[in-house]
CSV table of C-alpha atoms in Angstrom, one decimal:
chain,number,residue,atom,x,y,z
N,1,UNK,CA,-7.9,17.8,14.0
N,2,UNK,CA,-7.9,15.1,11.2
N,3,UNK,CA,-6.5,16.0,8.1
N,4,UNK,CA,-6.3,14.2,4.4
N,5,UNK,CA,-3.5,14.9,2.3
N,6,UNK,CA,-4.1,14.7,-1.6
N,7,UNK,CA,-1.3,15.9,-2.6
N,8,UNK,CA,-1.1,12.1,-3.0
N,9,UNK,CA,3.4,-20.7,-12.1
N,10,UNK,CA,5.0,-18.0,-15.5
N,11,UNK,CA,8.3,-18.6,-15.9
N,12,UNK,CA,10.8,-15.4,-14.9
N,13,UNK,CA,11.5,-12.9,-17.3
N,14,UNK,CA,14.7,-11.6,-17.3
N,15,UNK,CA,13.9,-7.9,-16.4
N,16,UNK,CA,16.5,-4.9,-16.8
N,17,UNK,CA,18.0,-4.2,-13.2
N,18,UNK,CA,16.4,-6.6,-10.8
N,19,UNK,CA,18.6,-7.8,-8.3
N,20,UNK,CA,18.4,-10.0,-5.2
N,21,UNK,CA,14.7,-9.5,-3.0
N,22,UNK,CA,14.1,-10.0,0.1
N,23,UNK,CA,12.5,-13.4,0.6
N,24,UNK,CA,9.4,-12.1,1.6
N,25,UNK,CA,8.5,-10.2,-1.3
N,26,UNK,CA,10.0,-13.1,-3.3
N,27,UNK,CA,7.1,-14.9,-1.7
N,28,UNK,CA,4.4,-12.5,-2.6
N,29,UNK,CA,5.6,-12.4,-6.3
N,30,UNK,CA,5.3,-15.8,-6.4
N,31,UNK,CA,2.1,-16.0,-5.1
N,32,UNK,CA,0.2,-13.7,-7.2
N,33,UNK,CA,1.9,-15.2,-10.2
N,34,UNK,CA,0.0,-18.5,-9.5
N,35,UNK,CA,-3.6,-16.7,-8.6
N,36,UNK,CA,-6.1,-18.7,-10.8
N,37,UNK,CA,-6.1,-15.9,-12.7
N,38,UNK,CA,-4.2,-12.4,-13.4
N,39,UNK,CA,-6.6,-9.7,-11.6
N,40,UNK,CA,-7.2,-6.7,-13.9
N,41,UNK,CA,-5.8,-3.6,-13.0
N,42,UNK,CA,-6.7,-0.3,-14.3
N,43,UNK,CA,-3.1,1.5,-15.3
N,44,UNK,CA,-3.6,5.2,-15.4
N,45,UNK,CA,-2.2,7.8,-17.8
N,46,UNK,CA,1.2,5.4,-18.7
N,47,UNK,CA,2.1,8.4,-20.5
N,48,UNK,CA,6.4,7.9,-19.8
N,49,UNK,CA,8.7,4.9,-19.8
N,50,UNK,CA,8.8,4.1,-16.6
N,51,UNK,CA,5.2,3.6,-16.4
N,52,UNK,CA,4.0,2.1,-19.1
N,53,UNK,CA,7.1,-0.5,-18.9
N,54,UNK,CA,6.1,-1.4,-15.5
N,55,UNK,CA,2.6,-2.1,-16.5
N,56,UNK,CA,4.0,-4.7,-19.5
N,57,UNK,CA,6.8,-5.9,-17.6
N,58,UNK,CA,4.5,-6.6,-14.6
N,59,UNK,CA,1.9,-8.3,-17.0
N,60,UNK,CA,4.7,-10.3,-18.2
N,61,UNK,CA,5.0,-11.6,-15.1
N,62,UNK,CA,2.0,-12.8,-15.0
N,63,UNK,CA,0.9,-10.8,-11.6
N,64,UNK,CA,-1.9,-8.6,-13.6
N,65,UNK,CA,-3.9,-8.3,-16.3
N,66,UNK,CA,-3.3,-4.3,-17.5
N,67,UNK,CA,-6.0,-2.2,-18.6
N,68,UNK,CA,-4.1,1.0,-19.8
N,69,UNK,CA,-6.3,4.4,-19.7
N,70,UNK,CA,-4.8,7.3,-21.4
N,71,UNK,CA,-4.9,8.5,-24.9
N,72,UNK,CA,-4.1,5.5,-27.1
N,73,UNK,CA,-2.0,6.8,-30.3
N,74,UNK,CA,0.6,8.6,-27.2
N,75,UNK,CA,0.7,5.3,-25.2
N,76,UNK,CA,1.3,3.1,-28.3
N,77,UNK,CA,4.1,5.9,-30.4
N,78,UNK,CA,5.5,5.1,-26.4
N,79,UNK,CA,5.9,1.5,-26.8
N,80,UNK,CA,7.1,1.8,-30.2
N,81,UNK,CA,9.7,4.5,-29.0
N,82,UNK,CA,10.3,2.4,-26.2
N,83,UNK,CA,10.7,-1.2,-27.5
N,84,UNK,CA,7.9,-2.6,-25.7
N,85,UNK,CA,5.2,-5.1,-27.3
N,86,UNK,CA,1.8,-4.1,-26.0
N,87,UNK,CA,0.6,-7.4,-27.5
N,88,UNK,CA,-3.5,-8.1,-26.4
N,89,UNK,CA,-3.7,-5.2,-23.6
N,90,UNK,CA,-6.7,-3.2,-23.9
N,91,UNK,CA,-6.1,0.4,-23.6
N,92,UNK,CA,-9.1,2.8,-22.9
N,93,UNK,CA,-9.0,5.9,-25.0
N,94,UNK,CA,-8.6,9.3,-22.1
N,95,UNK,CA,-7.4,12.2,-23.6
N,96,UNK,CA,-6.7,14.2,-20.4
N,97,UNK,CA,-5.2,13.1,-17.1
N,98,UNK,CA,-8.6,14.1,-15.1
N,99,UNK,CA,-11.0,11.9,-17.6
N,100,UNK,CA,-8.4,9.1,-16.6
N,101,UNK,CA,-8.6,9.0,-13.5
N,102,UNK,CA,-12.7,9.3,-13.4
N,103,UNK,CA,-12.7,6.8,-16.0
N,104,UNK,CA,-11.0,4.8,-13.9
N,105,UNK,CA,-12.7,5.4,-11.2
N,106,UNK,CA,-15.8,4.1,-13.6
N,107,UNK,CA,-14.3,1.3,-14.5
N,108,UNK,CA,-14.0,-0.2,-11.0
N,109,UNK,CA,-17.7,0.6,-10.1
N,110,UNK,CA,-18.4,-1.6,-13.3
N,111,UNK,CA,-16.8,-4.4,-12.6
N,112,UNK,CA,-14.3,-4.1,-15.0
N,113,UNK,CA,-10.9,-4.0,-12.9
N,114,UNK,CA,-10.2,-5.2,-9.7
N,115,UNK,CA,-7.3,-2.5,-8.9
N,116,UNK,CA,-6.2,0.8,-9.6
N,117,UNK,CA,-2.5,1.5,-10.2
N,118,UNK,CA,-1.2,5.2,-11.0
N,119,UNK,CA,0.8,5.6,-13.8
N,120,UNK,CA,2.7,9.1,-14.7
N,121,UNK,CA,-0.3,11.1,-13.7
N,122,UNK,CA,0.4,13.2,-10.1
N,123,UNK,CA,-1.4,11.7,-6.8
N,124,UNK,CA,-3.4,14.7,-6.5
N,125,UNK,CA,-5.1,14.0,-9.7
N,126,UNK,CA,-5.8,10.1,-9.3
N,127,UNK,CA,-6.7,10.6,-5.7
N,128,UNK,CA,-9.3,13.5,-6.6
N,129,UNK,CA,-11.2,11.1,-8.5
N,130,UNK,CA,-11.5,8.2,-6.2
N,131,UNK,CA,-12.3,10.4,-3.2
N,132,UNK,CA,-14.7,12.3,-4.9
N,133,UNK,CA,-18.2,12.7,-2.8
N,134,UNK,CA,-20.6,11.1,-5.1
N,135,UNK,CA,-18.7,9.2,-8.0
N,136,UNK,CA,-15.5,8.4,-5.9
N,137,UNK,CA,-14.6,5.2,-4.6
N,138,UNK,CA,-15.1,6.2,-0.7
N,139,UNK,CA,-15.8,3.4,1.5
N,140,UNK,CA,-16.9,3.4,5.0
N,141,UNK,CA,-13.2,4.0,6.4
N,142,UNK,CA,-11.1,7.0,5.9
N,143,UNK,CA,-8.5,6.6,3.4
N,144,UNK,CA,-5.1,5.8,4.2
N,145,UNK,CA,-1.6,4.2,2.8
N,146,UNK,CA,1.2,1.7,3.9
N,147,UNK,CA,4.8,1.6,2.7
N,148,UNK,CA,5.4,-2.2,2.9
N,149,UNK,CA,9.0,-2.2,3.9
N,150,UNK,CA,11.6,-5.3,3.1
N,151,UNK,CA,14.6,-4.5,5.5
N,152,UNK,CA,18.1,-6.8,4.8
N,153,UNK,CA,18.2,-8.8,8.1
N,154,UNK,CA,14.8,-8.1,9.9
N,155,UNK,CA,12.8,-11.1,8.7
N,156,UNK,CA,9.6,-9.8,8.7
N,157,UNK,CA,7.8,-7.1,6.6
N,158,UNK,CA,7.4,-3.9,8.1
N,159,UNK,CA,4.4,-2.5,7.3
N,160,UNK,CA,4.6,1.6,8.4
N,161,UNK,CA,1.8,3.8,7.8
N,162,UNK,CA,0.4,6.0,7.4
N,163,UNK,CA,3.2,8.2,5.3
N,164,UNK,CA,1.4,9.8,2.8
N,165,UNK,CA,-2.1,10.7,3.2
N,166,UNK,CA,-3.3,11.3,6.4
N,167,UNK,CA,-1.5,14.7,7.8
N,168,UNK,CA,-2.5,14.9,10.8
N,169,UNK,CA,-4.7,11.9,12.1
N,170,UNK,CA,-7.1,12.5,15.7
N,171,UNK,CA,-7.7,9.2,17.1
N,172,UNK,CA,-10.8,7.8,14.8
N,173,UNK,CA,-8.5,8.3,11.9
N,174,UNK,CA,-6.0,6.4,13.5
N,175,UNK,CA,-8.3,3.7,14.5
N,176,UNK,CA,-9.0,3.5,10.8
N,177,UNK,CA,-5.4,3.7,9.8
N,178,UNK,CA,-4.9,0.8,12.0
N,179,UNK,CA,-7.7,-1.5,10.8
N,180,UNK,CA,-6.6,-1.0,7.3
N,181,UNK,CA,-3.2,-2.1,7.7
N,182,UNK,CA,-4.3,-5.2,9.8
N,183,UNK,CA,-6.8,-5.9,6.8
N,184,UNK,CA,-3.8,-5.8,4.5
N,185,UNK,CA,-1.9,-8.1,6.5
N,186,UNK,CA,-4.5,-10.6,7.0
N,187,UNK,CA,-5.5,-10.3,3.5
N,188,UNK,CA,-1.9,-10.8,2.0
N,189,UNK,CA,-1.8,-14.0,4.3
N,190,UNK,CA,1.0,-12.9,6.8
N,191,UNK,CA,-1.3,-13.7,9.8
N,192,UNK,CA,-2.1,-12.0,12.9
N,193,UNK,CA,0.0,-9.0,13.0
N,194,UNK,CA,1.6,-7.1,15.9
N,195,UNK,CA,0.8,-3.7,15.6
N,196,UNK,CA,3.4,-1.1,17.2
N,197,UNK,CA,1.8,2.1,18.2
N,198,UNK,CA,5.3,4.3,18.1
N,199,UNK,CA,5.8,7.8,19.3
N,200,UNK,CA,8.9,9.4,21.0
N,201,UNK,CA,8.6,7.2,24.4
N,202,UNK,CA,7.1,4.3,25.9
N,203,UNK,CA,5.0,5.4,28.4
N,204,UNK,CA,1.9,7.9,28.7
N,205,UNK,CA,2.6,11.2,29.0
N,206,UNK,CA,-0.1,13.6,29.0
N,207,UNK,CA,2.0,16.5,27.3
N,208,UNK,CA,2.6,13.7,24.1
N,209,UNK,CA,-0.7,13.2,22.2
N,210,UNK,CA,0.8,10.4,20.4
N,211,UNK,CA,0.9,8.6,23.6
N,212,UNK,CA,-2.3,9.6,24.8
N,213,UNK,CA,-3.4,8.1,21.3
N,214,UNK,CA,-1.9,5.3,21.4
N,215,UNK,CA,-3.1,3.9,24.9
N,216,UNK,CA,-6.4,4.7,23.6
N,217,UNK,CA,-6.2,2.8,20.7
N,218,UNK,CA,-5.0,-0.1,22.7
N,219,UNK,CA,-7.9,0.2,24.8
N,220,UNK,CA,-9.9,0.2,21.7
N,221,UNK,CA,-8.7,-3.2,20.6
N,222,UNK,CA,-10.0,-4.5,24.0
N,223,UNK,CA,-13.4,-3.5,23.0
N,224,UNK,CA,-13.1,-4.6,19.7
N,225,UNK,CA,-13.3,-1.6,17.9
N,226,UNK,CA,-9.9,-2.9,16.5
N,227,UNK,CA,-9.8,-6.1,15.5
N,228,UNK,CA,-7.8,-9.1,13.7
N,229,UNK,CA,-4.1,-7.9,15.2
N,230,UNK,CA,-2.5,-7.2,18.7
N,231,UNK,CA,-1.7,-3.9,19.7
N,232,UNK,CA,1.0,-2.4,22.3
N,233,UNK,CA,2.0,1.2,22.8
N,234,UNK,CA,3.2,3.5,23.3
N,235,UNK,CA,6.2,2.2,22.1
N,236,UNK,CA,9.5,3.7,20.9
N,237,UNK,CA,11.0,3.0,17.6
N,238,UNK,CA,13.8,1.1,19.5
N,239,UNK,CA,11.5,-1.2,21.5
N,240,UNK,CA,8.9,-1.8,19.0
N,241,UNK,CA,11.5,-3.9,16.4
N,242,UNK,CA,14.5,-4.6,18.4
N,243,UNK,CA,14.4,-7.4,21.3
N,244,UNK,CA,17.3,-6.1,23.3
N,245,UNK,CA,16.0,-2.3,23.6
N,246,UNK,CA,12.6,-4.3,24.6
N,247,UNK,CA,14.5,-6.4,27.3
N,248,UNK,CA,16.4,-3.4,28.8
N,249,UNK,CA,13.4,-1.3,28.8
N,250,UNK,CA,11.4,-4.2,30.8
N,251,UNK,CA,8.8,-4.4,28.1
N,252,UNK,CA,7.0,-7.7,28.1
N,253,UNK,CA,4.3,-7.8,25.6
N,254,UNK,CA,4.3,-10.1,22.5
N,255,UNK,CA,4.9,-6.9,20.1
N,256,UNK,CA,7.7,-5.6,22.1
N,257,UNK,CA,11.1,-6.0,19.7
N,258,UNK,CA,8.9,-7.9,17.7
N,259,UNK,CA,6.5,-5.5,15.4
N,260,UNK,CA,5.6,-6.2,12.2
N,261,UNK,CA,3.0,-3.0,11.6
N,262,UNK,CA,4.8,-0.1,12.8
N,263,UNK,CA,2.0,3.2,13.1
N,264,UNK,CA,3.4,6.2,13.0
N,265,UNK,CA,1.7,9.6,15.3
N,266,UNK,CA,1.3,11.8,11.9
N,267,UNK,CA,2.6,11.4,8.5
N,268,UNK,CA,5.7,13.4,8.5
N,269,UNK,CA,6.7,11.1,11.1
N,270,UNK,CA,6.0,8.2,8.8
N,271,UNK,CA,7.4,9.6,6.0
N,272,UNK,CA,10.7,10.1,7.3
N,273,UNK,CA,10.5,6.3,8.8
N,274,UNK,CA,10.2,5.0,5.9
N,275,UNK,CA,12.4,6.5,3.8
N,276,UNK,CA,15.3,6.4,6.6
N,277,UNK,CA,14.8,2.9,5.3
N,278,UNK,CA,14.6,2.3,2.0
N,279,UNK,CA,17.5,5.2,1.6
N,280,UNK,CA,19.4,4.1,4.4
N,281,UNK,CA,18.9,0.3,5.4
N,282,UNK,CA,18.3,-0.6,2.1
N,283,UNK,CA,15.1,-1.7,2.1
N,284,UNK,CA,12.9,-2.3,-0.5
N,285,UNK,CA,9.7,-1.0,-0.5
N,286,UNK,CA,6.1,-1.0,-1.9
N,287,UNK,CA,3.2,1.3,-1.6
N,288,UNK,CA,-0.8,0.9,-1.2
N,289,UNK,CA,-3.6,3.0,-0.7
N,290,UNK,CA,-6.5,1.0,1.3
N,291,UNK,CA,-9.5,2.1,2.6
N,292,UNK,CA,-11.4,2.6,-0.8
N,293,UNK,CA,-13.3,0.3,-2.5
N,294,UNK,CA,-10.5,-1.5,-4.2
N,295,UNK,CA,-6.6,-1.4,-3.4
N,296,UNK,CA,-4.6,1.3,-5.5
N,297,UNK,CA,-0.8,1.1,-6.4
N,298,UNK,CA,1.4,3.7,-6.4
N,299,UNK,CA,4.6,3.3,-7.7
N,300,UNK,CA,7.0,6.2,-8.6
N,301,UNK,CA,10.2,6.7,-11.1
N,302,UNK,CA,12.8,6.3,-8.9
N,303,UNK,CA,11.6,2.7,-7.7
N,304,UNK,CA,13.4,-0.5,-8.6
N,305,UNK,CA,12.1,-3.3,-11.0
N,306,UNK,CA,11.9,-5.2,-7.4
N,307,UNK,CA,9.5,-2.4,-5.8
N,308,UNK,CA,7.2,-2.2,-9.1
N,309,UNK,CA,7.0,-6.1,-9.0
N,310,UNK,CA,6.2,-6.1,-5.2
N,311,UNK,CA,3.7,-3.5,-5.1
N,312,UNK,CA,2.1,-5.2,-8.1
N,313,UNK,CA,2.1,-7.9,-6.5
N,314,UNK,CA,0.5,-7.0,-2.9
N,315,UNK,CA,-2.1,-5.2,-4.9
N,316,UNK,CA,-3.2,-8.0,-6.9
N,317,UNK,CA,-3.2,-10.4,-3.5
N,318,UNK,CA,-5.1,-8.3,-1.8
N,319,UNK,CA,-7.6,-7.6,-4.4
N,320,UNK,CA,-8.4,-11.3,-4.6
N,321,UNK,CA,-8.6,-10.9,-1.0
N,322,UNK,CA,-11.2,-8.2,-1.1
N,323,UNK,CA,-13.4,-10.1,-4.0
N,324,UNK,CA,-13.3,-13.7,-2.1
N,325,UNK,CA,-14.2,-11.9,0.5
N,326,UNK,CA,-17.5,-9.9,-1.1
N,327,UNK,CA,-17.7,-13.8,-2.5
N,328,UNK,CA,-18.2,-15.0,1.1
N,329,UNK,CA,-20.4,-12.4,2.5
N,330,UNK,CA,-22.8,-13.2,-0.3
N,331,UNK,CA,-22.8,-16.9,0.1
């Protein structure tokens, strides 16, 4: 059974804690500082610090252009309180945390941002609004998020998903799981990913549904019902991203100790990847929510200046991603 959790060039500014990134998000910053232009992103309810100092700091940056939605005489006694200059960003008037996130939600169907990006409001309530039957922002995929991980010495970005939305995925959610987080890959410009399929071992067996899964979903890629990335798995954590576990093991496949999407069976397993990362090895991380009809951000209190950056950034990437590309299909 499938089930959806919603519980849910600028010159640098010298920002309050940011230390040393990992190259790759380095890259990314940089990048969506130089778009042609910032892409507007709707902010919602920036109702504490660490919010509302993200969206300016961010904006600062150059990576987006804010459009702050909350009630407007609490988010500006904020940035008094808070020593931050608001200067030209709009904010749209919301006096409650659910006519926020609808407005939001609005907003996006209008044209008016490109992104969504949660402020202090709970997932549950932003995530409500966008998956909402009729005035949501459902696409044609089931909903689903990636951590983008930035781990000291592994080169790459690791991409794990999904680790917060989807509980307990049966295989078409996984197939759509999948297909988002090659999108997101491709869209950010990272190239033709290689997709690990992970679950406890590296071979099929029957009494292990994630392996069943995964051998499926390989088969799927075959037939093109995947597409854009290349697939291997079942594959243990150890032979997915290192080359010597792959070597002893006698896997030969061009993901093997190579991965650079890593898909988790169910979220709990995800979740606890991930953050036996960024806790553990150090990593940096950023978070997005694909699958809807425009990327949304999530960012929470306890990330770094780095993390809020990165996420930022990757949002506003692949948001110009997704517009060039409604661009093309029209032309």
């Amino acid at each position: 059974m499938s089930t959806t959790q919603t519980s849910y060039t600028h010159d640098p500014v010298d920002l309050p804690g940011a230390g040393k990134s990992h190259q790759a998000f380095t890259n990314l910053v940089a990048r969506a500082a130089n778009l042609p232009q910032p892409v507007s992103v709707g902010v919602v309810w920036p109702c504490e610090q660490h919010a509302l100092e993200g969206a300016v700091l961010t904006a600062r940056q150059g990576l987006m252009t804010p459009v702050l939605i909350g009630p407007k005489e609490q988010i500006r006694a904020l940035a008094l309180t808070s020593g931050l200059d608001l200067g030209q960003i709009s904010i749209v008037d919301e006096a409650t945390e659910d006519s926020a996130a609808q407005r939001a939600v609005s907003l996006v169907k209008d044209g008016h941002v490109q992104a969504l990006m949660k402020g202090s409001l709970h997932t549950d309530t932003l995530m409500h609004a966008v998956v909402a039957q009729q005035a949501g922002l459902r696409a044609a995929r089931r909903i689903s998020h990636v951590f983008l991980l930035a781990v000291p010495g592994y080169d790459d970005l690791l991409f794990v998903t999904d680790a917060a939305i989807n509980i307990a995925p049966d295989l078409a959610a996984k197939r759509d799981i999948v297909q988002n987080a090659i999108d997101l890959h491709l869209g950010l410009g990272l190239g033709t990913p290689r997709v690990a399929l992970l679950s406890a071992v590296e071979v099929i067996n029957p009494k292990i549904q994630g392996t069943l899964d995964a051998a499926c979903l390989c088969m799927m890629a075959q037939r093109n019902q995947i597409q854009g990335g290349i697939l291997d798995g079942p594959l243990a954590m150890d032979n997915a991203i290192s080359p010597e576990a792959a070597r002893i093991k006698g896997l030969q496949s061009p993901v093997a100790g190579r991965a650079q999407i890593l898909v988790a069976p169910d979220m709990e397993a995800g979740n606890m990847l991930a953050k036996n990362m960024i806790f553990m090895a150090s990593a940096e991380s950023a978070g997005l929510v694909l699958g809807a009809e425009v990327p949304i951000i999530l960012t929470s209190r306890a990330d770094s200046v780095q993390a809020r950056l990165a996420s930022v950034a990757i949002g506003a990437l692949y948001a110009q991603a997704l517009a060039d590309a409604r661009l093309h299909s029209k032309g």
